Short mmCIF file of C-alpha atoms in Angstrom, two decimals:
data_model
loop_
_atom_site.label_atom_id
_atom_site.label_comp_id
_atom_site.label_asym_id
_atom_site.label_seq_id
_atom_site.Cartn_x
_atom_site.Cartn_y
_atom_site.Cartn_z
CA MET A 30 -2.22 -2.14 -9.24
CA SER A 31 -2.54 -1.22 -12.90
CA GLY A 32 -3.37 1.57 -14.91
CA THR A 33 -4.69 5.11 -13.44
CA LEU A 34 -5.87 4.53 -10.11
CA GLU A 35 -7.85 7.52 -8.29
CA PHE A 36 -7.43 7.53 -4.19
CA ASP A 37 -10.13 8.40 -1.88
CA TRP A 38 -8.20 10.15 0.84
CA ASP A 39 -9.64 12.28 3.75
CA GLU A 40 -7.93 13.40 7.09
CA HIS A 41 -8.92 10.33 8.89
CA ASN A 42 -6.71 8.08 6.41
CA ARG A 43 -3.94 10.62 6.08
CA ARG A 44 -3.46 10.85 9.91
CA HIS A 45 -3.53 7.14 10.31
CA ILE A 46 -0.59 6.82 7.97
CA ARG A 47 1.30 9.72 9.18
CA ARG A 48 1.32 7.67 12.41
CA HIS A 49 3.17 5.34 10.78
CA GLY A 50 5.59 8.06 9.14
CA VAL A 51 4.31 7.63 5.91
CA GLU A 52 3.16 10.28 3.59
CA PRO A 53 0.36 10.28 1.03
CA GLU A 54 2.46 10.59 -1.87
CA GLU A 55 4.65 7.97 -0.92
CA VAL A 56 1.88 5.49 -0.48
CA GLU A 57 0.80 6.58 -4.36
CA GLN A 58 4.54 6.02 -5.41
CA ALA A 59 4.42 2.61 -3.83
CA LEU A 60 1.25 1.61 -5.74
CA ALA A 61 2.42 3.03 -8.98
CA ASN A 62 5.78 1.29 -9.02
CA ASP A 63 4.88 -1.99 -10.09
CA PRO A 64 3.96 -3.67 -6.51
CA LEU A 65 3.46 -7.15 -5.54
CA GLU A 66 -0.17 -7.93 -4.55
CA LEU A 67 -0.40 -10.22 -1.37
CA GLU A 68 -3.38 -12.40 -0.86
CA ALA A 69 -6.31 -10.21 -0.08
CA LEU A 70 -7.89 -10.13 3.41
CA TYR A 71 -11.61 -9.64 4.73
CA SER A 72 -11.66 -7.07 7.78
CA GLU A 73 -14.63 -5.11 9.21
CA GLY A 74 -16.89 -6.26 6.47
CA GLU A 75 -14.82 -5.62 3.39
CA GLU A 76 -12.31 -6.92 1.12
CA ARG A 77 -8.66 -5.30 1.86
CA PHE A 78 -5.94 -5.52 -0.72
CA PRO A 79 -1.93 -5.53 0.59
CA ALA A 80 0.76 -4.79 -1.44
CA VAL A 81 4.60 -4.42 -1.16
CA GLY A 82 6.03 -1.56 -2.95
CA LEU A 83 9.05 0.68 -3.36
CA THR A 84 8.60 4.44 -3.18
CA ASP A 85 10.64 6.58 -5.69
CA SER A 86 13.09 7.40 -2.77
CA GLY A 87 13.63 3.84 -2.47
CA ARG A 88 11.57 3.32 1.09
CA TRP A 89 9.66 -0.21 1.00
CA LEU A 90 6.29 -0.17 2.16
CA VAL A 91 3.39 -2.41 2.64
CA VAL A 92 -0.08 -0.22 1.47
CA VAL A 93 -3.70 -1.72 2.64
CA THR A 94 -6.14 -0.36 0.19
CA THR A 95 -10.22 -1.36 -0.20
CA MET A 96 -12.22 -0.14 -3.02
CA ARG A 97 -15.00 2.48 -2.40
CA GLY A 98 -16.86 2.60 -5.68
CA PRO A 99 -14.08 3.46 -8.43
CA LYS A 100 -11.58 4.88 -5.78
CA ALA A 101 -8.92 2.95 -3.91
CA ARG A 102 -9.22 4.11 -0.29
CA ILE A 103 -5.92 3.56 1.89
CA VAL A 104 -6.69 1.66 4.92
CA THR A 105 -2.93 1.67 6.07
CA ALA A 106 0.73 1.84 5.04
CA PHE A 107 3.67 1.33 7.10
CA ASP A 108 7.38 -0.16 6.39
CA ALA A 109 7.85 -3.53 4.89
CA SER A 110 9.40 -6.41 6.72
CA ARG A 111 12.71 -7.87 5.34
CA ARG A 112 10.84 -10.95 4.65
CA LEU A 113 8.29 -9.30 2.29
CA ILE A 114 11.14 -7.15 0.66
CA LYS A 115 12.42 -10.64 0.13
CA MET A 116 9.42 -11.87 -1.29
CA TYR A 117 8.78 -9.22 -3.52
CA LEU A 118 12.17 -9.31 -4.97
CA GLU A 119 11.90 -13.13 -5.57
CA GLU A 120 8.58 -12.58 -7.19
CA LYS A 121 9.65 -9.59 -9.26
CA ARG A 122 12.90 -10.95 -10.52
CA PRO A 123 13.58 -10.87 -14.19
CA THR A 124 13.51 -14.20 -15.27
#
């Protein structure tokens, strides 16, 4: 996710990520801190974009977004698996 991204937050998606123990600020940090974008998915008639990123406090998250006009709507966010963290580190390793 490059540039300044605007988010489409409402009580529904905030409540959903809180069930996973994630706060909106963590999601925004993970997407701002050079996330690894994974292969896009199609679900419920829309394209969804999963990414693995690191919060400012060092928490690894998977964040799934979809675009609603010019804004990124958060579909879900949860702790990243060890496999995805390893993939991130291998892909983002300086050459």
